[in-house]
Coordinates of C-alpha atoms and ligand atoms in Angstrom, one line a residue:
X1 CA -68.2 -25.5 -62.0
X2 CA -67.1 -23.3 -64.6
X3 CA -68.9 -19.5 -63.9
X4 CA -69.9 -17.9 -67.2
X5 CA -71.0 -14.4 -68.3
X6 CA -72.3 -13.1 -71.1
X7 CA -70.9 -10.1 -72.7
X8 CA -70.9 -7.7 -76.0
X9 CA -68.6 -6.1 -78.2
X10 CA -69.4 -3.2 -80.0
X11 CA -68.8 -4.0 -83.5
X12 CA -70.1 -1.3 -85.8
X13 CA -68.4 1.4 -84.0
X14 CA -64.7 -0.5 -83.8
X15 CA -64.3 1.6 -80.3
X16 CA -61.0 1.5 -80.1
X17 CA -61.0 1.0 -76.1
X18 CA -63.4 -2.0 -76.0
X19 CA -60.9 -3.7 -78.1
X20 CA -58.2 -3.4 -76.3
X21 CA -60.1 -4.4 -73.2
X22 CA -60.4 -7.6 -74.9
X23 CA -57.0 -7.9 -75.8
X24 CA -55.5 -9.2 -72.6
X25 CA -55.5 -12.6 -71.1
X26 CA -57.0 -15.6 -72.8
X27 CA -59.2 -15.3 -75.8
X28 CA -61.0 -18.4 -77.9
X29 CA -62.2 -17.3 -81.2
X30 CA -64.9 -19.1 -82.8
X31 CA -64.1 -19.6 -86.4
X32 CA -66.1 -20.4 -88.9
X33 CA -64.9 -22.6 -92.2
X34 CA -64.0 -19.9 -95.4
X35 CA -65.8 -17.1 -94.1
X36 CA -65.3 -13.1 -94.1
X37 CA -63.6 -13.0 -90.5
X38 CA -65.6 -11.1 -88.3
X39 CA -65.0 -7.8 -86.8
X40 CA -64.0 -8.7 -83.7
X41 CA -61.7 -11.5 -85.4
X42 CA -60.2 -9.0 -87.7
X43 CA -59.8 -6.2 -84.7
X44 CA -57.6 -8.3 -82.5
X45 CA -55.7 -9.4 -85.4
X46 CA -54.8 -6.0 -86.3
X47 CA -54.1 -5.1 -83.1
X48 CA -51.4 -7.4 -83.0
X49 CA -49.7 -7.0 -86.2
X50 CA -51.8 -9.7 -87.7
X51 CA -50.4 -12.6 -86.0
X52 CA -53.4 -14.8 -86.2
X53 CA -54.0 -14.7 -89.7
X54 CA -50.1 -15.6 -90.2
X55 CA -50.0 -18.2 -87.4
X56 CA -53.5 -20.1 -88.9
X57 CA -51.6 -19.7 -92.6
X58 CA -48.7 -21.3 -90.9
X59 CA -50.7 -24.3 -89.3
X60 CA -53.1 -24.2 -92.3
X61 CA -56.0 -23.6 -90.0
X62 CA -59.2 -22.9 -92.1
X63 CA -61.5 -23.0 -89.6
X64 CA -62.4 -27.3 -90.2
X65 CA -64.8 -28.3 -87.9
X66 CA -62.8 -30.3 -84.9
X67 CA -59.8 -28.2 -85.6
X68 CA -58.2 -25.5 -83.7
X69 CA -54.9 -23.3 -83.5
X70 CA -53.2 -22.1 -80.6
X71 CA -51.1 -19.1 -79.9
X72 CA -49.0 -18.6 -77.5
X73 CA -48.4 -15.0 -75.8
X74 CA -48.3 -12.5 -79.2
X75 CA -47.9 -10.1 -77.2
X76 CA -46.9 -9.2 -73.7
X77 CA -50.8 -8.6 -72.7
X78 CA -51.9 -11.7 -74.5
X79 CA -51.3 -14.8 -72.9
X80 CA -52.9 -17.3 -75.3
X81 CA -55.3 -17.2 -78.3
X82 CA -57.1 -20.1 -79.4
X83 CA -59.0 -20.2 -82.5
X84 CA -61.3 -23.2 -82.7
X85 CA -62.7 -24.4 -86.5
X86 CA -66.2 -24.7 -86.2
X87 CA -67.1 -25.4 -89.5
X88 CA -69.9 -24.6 -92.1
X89 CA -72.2 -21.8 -91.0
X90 CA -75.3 -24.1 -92.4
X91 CA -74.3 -26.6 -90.0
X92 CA -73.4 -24.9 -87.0
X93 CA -76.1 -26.0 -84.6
X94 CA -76.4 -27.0 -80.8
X95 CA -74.5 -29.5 -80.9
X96 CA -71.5 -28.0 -83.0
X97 CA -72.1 -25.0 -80.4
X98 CA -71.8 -27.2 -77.7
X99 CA -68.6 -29.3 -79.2
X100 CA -66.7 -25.4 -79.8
X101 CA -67.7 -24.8 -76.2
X102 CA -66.1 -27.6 -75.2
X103 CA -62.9 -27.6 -77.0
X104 CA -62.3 -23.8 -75.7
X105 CA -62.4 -24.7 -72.8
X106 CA -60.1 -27.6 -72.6
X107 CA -57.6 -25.6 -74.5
X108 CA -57.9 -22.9 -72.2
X109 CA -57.4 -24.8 -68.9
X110 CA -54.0 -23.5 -68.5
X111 CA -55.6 -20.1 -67.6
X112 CA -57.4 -18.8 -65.0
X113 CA -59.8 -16.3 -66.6
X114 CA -60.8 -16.2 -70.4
X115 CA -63.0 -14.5 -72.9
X116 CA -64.5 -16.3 -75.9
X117 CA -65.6 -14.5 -78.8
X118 CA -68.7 -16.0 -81.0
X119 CA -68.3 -13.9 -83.6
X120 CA -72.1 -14.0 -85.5
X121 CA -74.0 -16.3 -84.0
X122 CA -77.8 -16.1 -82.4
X123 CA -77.5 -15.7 -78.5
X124 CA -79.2 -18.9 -78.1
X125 CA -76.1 -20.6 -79.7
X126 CA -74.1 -18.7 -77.7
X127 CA -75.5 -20.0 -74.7
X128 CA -75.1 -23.9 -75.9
X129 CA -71.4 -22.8 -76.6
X130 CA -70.9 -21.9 -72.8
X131 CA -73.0 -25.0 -71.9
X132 CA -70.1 -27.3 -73.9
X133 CA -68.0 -25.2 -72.1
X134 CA -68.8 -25.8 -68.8
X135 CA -69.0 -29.4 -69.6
X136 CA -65.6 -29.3 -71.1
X137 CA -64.3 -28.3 -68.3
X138 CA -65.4 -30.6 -66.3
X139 CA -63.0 -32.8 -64.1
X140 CA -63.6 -35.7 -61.3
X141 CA -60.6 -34.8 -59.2
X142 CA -62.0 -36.2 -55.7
X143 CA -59.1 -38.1 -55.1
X144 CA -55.8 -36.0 -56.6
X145 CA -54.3 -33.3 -55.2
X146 CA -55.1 -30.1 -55.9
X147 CA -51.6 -28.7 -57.3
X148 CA -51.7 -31.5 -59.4
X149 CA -55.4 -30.5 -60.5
X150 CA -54.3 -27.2 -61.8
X151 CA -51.9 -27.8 -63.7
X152 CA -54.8 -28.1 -66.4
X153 CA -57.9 -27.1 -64.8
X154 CA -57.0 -23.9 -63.9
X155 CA -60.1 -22.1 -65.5
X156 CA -62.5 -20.6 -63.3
X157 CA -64.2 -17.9 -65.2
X158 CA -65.4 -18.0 -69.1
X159 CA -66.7 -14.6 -70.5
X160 CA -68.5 -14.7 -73.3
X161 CA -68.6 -12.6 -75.7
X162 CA -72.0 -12.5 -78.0
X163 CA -72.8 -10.6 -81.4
X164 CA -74.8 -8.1 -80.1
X165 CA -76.7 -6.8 -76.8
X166 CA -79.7 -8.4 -78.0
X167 CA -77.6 -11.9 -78.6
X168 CA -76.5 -12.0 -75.3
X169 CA -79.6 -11.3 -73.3
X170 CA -81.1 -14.1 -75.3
X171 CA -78.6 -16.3 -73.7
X172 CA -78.5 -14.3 -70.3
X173 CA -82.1 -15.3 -70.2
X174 CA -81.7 -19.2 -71.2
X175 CA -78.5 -19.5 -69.3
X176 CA -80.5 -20.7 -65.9
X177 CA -82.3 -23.7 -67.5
X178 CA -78.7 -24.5 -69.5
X179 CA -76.7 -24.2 -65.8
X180 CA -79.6 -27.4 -64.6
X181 CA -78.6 -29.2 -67.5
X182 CA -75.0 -28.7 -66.7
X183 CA -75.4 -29.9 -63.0
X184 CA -77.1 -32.7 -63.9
X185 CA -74.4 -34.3 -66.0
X186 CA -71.7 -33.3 -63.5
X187 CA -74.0 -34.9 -60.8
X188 CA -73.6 -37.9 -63.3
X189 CA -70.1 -37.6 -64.2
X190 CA -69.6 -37.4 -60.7
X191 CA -71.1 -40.7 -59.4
X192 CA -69.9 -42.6 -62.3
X193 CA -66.5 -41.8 -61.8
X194 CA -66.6 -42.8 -58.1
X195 CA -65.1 -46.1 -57.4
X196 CA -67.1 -48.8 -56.4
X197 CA -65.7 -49.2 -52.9
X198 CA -67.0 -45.7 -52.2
X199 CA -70.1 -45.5 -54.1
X200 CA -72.1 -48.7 -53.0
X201 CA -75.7 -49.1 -53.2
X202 CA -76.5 -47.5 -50.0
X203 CA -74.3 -44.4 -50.5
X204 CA -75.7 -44.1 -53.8
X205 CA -79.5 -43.8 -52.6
X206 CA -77.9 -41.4 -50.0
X207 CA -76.0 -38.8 -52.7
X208 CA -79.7 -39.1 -54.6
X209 CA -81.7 -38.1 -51.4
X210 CA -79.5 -35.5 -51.3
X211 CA -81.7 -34.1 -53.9
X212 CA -84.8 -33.6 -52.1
X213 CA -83.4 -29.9 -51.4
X214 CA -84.0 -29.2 -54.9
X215 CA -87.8 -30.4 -54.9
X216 CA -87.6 -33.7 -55.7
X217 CA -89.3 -36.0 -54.1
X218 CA -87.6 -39.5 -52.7
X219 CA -88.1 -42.7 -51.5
X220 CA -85.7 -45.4 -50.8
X221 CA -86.5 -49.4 -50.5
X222 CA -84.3 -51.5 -48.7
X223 CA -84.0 -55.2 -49.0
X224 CA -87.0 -56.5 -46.7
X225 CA -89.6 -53.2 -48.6
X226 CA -88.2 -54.8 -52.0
X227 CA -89.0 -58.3 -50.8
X228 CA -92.4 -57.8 -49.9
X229 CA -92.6 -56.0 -53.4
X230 CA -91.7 -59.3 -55.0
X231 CA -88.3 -58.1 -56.3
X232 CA -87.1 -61.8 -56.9
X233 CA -85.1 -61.0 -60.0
X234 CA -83.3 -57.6 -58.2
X235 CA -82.3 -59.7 -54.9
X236 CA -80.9 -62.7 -56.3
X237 CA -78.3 -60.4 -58.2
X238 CA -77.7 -58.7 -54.7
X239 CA -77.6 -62.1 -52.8
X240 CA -73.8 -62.3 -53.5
X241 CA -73.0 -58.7 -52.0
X242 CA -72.2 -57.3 -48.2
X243 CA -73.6 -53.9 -49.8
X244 CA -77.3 -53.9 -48.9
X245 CA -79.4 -53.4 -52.3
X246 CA -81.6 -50.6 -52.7
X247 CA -84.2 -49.5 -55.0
X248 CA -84.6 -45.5 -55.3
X249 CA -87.9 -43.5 -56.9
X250 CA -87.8 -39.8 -57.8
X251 CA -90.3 -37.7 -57.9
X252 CA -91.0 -34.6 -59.6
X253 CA -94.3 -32.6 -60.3
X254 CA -94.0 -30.0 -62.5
X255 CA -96.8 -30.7 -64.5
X256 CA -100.6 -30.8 -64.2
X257 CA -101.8 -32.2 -61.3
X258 CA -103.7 -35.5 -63.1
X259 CA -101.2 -35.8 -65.9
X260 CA -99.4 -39.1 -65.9
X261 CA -95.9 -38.7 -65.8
X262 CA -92.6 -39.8 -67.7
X263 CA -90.9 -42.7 -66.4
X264 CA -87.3 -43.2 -66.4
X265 CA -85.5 -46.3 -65.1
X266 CA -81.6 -46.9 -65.1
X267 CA -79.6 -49.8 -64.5
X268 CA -77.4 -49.4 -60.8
X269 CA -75.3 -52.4 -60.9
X270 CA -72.1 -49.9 -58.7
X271 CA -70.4 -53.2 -59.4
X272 CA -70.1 -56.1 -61.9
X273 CA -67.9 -58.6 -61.3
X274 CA -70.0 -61.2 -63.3
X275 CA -70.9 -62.9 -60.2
X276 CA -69.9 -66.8 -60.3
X277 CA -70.3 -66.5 -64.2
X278 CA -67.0 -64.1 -63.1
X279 CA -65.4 -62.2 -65.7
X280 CA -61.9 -61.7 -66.9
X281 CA -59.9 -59.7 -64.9
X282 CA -58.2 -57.8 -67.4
X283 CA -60.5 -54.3 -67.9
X284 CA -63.0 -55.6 -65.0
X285 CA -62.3 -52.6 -63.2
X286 CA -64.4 -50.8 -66.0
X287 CA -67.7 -52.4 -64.3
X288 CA -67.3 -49.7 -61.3
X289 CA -69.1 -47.8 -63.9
X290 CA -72.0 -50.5 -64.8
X291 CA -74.1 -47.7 -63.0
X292 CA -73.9 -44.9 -65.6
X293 CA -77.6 -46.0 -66.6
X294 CA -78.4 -45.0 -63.2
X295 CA -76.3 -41.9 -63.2
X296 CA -77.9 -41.0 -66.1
X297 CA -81.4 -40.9 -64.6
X298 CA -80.5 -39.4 -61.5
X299 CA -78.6 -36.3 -63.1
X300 CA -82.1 -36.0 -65.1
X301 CA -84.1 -35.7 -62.9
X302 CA -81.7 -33.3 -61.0
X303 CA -81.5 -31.2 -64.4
X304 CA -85.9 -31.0 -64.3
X305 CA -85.6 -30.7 -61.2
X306 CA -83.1 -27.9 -61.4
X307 CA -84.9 -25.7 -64.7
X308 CA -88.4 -26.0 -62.7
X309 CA -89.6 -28.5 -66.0
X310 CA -93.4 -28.0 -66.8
X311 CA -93.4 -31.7 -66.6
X312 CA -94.1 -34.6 -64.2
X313 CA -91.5 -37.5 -64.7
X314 CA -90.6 -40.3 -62.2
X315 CA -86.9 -41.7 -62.1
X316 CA -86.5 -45.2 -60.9
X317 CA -82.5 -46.9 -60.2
X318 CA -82.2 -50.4 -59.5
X319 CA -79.3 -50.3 -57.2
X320 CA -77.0 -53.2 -56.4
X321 CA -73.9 -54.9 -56.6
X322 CA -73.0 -58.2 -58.4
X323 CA -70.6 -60.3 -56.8
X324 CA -69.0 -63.9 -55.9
X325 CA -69.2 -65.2 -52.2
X326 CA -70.3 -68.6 -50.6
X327 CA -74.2 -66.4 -51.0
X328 CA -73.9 -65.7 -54.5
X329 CA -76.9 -67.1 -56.9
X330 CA -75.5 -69.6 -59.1
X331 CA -75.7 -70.4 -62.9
X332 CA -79.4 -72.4 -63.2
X333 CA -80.8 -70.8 -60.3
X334 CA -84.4 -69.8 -60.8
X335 CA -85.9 -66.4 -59.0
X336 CA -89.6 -65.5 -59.6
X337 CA -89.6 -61.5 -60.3
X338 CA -92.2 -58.8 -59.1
X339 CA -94.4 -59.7 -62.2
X340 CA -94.9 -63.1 -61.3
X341 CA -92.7 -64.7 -64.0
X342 CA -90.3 -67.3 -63.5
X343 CA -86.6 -66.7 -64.5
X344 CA -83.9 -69.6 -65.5
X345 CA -80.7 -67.8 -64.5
X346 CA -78.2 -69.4 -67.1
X347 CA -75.4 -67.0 -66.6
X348 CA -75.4 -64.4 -63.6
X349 CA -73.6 -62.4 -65.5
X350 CA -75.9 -60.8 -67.6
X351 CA -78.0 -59.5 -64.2
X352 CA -78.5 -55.6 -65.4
X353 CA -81.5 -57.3 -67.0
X354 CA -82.5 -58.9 -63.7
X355 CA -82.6 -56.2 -62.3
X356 CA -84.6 -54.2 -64.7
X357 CA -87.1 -56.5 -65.1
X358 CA -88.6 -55.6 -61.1
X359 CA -87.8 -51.9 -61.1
X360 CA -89.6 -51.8 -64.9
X361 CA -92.8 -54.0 -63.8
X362 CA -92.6 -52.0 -60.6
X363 CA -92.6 -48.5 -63.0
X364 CA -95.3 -49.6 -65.4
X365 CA -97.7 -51.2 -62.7
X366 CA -97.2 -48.2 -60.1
X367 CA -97.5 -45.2 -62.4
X368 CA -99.4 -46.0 -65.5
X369 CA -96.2 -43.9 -67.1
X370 CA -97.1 -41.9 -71.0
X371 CA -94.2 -44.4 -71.7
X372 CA -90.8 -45.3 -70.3
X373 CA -87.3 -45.0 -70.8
X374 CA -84.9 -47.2 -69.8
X375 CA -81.2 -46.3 -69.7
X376 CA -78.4 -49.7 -69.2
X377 CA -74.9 -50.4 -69.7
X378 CA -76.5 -53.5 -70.3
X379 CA -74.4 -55.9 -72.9
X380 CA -71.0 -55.9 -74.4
X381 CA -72.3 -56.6 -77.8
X382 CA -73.8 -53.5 -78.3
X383 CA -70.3 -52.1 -78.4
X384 CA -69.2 -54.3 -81.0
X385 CA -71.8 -53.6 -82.9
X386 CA -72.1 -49.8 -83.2
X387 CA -68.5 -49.0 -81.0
X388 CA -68.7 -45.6 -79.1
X389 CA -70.6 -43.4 -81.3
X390 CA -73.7 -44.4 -81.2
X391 CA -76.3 -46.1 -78.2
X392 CA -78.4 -48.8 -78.9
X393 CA -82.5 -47.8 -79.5
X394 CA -84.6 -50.5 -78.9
X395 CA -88.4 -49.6 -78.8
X396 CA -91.8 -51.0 -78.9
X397 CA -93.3 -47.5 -80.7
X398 CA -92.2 -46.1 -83.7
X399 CA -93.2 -42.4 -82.6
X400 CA -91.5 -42.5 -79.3
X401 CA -88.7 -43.9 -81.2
X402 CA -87.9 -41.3 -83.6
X403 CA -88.9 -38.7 -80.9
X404 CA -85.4 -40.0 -79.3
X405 CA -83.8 -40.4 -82.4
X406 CA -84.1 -36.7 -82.8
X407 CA -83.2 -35.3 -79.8
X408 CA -80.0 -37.3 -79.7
X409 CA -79.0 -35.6 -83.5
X410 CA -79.6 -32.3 -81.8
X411 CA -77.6 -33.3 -78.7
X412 CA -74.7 -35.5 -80.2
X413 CA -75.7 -37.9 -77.8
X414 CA -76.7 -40.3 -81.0
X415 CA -79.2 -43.5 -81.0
X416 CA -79.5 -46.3 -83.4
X417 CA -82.3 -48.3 -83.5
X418 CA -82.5 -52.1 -83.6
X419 CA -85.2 -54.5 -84.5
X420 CA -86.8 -56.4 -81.6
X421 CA -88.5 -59.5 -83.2
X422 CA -90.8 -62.1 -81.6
X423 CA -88.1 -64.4 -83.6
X424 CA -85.6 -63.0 -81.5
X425 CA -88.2 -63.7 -78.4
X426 CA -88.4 -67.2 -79.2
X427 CA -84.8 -67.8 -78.2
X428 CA -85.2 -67.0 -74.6
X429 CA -87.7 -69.5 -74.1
X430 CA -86.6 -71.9 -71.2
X431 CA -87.7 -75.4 -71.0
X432 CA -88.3 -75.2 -66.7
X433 CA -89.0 -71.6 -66.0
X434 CA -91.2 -68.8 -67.8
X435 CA -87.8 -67.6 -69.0
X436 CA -84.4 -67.5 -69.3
X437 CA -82.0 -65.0 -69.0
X438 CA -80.0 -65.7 -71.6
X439 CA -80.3 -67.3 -74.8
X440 CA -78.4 -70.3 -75.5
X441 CA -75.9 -68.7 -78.8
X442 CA -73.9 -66.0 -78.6
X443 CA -75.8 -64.4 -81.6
X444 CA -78.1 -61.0 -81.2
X445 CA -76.9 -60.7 -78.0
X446 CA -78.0 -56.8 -77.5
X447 CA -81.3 -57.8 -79.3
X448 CA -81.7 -60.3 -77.0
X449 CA -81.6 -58.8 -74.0
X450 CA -83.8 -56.1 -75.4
X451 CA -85.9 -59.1 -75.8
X452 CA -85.7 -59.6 -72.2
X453 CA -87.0 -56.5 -70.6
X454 CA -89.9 -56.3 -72.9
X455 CA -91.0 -58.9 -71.5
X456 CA -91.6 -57.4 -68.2
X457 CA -93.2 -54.1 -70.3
X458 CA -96.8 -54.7 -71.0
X459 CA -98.9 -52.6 -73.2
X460 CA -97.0 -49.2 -72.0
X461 CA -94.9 -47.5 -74.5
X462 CA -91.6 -48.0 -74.0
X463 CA -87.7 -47.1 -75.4
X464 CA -84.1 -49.0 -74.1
X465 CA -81.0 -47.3 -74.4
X466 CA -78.0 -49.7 -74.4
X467 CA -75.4 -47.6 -73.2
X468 CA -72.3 -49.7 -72.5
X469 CA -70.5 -48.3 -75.4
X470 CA -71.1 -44.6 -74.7
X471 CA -71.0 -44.3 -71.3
X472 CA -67.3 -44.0 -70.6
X473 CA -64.8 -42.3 -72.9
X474 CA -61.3 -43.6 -72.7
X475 CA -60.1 -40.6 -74.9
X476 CA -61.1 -37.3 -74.6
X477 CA -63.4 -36.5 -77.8
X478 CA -65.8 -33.5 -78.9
X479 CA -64.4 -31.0 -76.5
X480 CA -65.3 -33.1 -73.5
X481 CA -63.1 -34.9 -70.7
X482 CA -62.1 -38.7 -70.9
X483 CA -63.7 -40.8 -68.0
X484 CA -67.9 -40.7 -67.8
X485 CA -69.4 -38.8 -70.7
X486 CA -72.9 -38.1 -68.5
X487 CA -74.5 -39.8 -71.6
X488 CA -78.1 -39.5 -71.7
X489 CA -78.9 -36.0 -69.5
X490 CA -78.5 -33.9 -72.8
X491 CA -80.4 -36.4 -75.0
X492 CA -83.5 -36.9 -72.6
X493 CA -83.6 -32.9 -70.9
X494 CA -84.4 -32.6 -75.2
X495 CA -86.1 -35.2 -75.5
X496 CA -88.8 -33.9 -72.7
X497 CA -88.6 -29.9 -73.2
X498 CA -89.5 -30.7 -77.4
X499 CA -92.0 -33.0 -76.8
X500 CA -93.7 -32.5 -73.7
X501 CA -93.2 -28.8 -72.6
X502 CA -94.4 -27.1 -75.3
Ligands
BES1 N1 -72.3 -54.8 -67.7 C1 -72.2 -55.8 -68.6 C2 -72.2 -55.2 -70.1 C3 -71.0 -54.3 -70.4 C4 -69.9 -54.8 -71.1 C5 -71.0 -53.0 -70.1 C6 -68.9 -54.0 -71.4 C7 -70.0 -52.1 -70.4 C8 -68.9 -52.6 -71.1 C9 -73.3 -56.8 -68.6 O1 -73.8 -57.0 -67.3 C10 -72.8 -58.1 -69.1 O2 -72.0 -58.6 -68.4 N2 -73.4 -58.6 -70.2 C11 -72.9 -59.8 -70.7 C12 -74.2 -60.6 -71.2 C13 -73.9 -62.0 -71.6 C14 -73.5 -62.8 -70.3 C15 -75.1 -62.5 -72.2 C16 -72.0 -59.5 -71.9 O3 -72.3 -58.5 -72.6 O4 -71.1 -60.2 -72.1
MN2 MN1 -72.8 -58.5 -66.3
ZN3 ZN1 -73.6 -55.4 -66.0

């Protein structure tokens, strides 16, 4: 991971020295749209002959949000500035902190060591700036070799440099509970990168038991402790699989003894081949990552884990594979799930469902959970509907609702809520079992499946995140890396420090 410091320049006495101690190596400068440039803009500028100003006239760089301007080597100290647009003052906030981060640091990944100058921003700021830098840096290089890695990851060291002393021990002292937040979407990244031949159900529950050194507490179910729990809907999907399912619970107390905790549950399919409702084969590799729902709630839990969180939350992961063999369930199957209800299984593709409605009953029966999240990459349609910008919100309380709403404006990691309708219920309505998993059109199909899991909800209050469009960027965008985004750490870490750490 990217290792940051924080750092000052002295700006109101121009010291002549600490300048041209910056001026060597590889600077980003934050600038802001038509502003006075700052001091420590305008001092590097002068010191080489103005070349910044002339080389942002010349690539009419004005500081545009999403925009930057590289130059090479000035002079023979100065191997690279980058000037990165950051837009309107008034709108420069976590987010477009974390985006400038994140763009720095891709541009910079040519070099090994770099300074980034903030200009006037508060050292909180500054701290979400390093935070997108880190992030942008990120890279899932398991499987290349390492001369190949550097040509463009070379960056190991990012120094910051803040407004003032004050500015950076502000974010000196929120830096730690940033760096959990970091880890646990590289923890995400990480797993939902990793192919599905390596990361299986079973070495899955093993990289999140790993986490017990960090206080978590874990428990793994195998297939015969999830049969005796009922988990009909789960082990149908799995039937089809040589990967053993398995069902992991996270733990952790950082909250009053008695108070009841947060529950999170992801969707864990490391695999979805559609089962014998198979899918195409062009772009089915994509499903390796049908797990990021998963990933998500395991790198949360590692983040809360990781910052100590004054809060007690429980992660649940539904972990299987779905696949086509001679054991595989069939189309019109029907499984009875952990709640009792019957399920008509008219197309084994759409199993992320099935496999949220145990691990969902299991969470709202076992922990009477304040409410419960759910995170899926759980239908196509939700990408044509709102592409790659936005996640599907589906929830049955308004408050909870726009709690999430917010936190994913503040994180960039944006929700857009959809109506869930007993209309809409109607239609999954079987005519042999309680349900079915699929309604006969084509029509609403994200609503639909919403539909679906409420069923197995109750009275508890309750959000789902469709995630399939968001989950995996196949361009790099914002300052961040192509490949898994880690969507849903930022957005929930937010979600719980506003609204249930205060
Ligand atoms: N994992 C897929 C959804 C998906 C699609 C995720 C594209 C990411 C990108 C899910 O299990 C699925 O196959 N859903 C079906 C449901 C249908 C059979 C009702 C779909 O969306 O086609
Ligand atoms: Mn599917
Ligand atoms: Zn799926």
């Amino acid at each position: 991971m990217l290792q940051i410091s924080f750092s000052t320049q002295n700006n109101s006495e121009h010291s002549h020295s600490q300048e041209e101690a910056l001026i060597k190596g590889a600077l980003a400068i934050l600038v802001f749209e038509s502003e006075e440039e700052s001091p420590v803009f305008h001092g590097v500028n002068k010191a080489i002959a103005d070349s910044l100003t002339r080389a942002a006239k010349a690539e009419a760089f004005t500081g545009k949000e999403g925009t930057h301007c590289v130059i090479l080597a000035p002079v023979s100290h100065l191997s690279r500035v980058v000037l990165i647009g950051v837009g309107k003052k008034e709108a420069f906030q976590t987010w477009e902190a974390e985006k400038a981060g994140g763009y720095a640091a891709s541009l910079l990944g040519k070099e090994k060591e770099a300074s980034l100058i903030t200009g006037y921003i508060s050292g909180d700021l500054a701290a979400h700036v390093a935070l997108g830098a880190v992030l942008g840096a990120y890279h899932f290089s398991a499987y290349r070799n390492e001369a190949e890695v550097l040509k463009n990851h070379k960056l190991i060291k990012l120094s910051i440099v803040a407004s003032s002393v004050d500015e950076a021990d502000k974010a000196k002292s929120l830096w730690p509970s940033l760096v959990a937040v970091a880890q646990g979407v590289a923890l995400t990244r990480d797993v939902v990168s990793e192919p599905a031949n390596v990361l299986t159900p079973i070495e899955f529950a093993d990289r999140i038991s790993n986490l017990r050194c960090h206080g978590l507490e874990v428990e793994v179910f195998d297939r015969p402790a999830m049969e005796k729990l009922g988990f009909g809907a789960l082990l149908g999907v799995a039937q089809g699989s040589v990967n053993e399912p398995r069902m992991v619970v996270m733990r952790w107390n950082g909250g009053k003894k008695d108070d009841s905790p947060l529950a999170f549950v992801g969707k864990g399919v490391t695999f979805d081949s559609g089962g014998v409702s198979l899918k195409p084969a062009a772009g089915m590799e994509e499903m390796k990552w049908d797990m990021a729902g998963a990933g998500a709630v395991v790198g949360l839990m590692a983040a809360l884990a990781l910052r100590k969180a004054k809060v007690n939350a429980v992660g649940l992961v539904g972990l299987v594979e779905n696949m086509v063999s001679g054991k595989a369930q069939r189309p019109g199957d029907i499984v009875k799930s952990a709640s009792g209800k019957t399920i008509e299984v008219l197309n084994t593709d759409a199993e992320g469902r099935l496999v949220l409605a145990d691990v969902l009953d299991y969470a709202c029966k076992n922990f009477a959970p304040k409410l419960v999240v759910d995170l899926a990459t759980l239908t196509g349609a939700i990408v044509v509907s709102l592409g790659h910008e936005y996640a599907g919100l589906f929830s049955n309380n308004d408050t909870l609702a726009h709690a999430l709403e917010t936190a994913g404006l503040q994180t960039g990691e944006k929700l857009w809520r959809l109506p869930l309708d007993k209309e809409y219920d109607k239609l999954l309505n079987s005519d042999i079992a309680d349900i079915q998993n699929i309604s006969s059109g084509r029509d609403a199909g994200s609503i639909t499946a919403a539909q679906f899991l409420k069923r197995f909800i109750g009275e508890t209050s309750w959000a789902h995140l469709d995630i399939a469009g968001v989950a995996w960027a196949k361009k790099s965008r914002h300052g961040q890396p192509k490949g898994a985004t880690g969507f849903g750490v930022r957005l929930l870490d937010r979600f719980v420090r506003e609204g249930f750490e205060k």
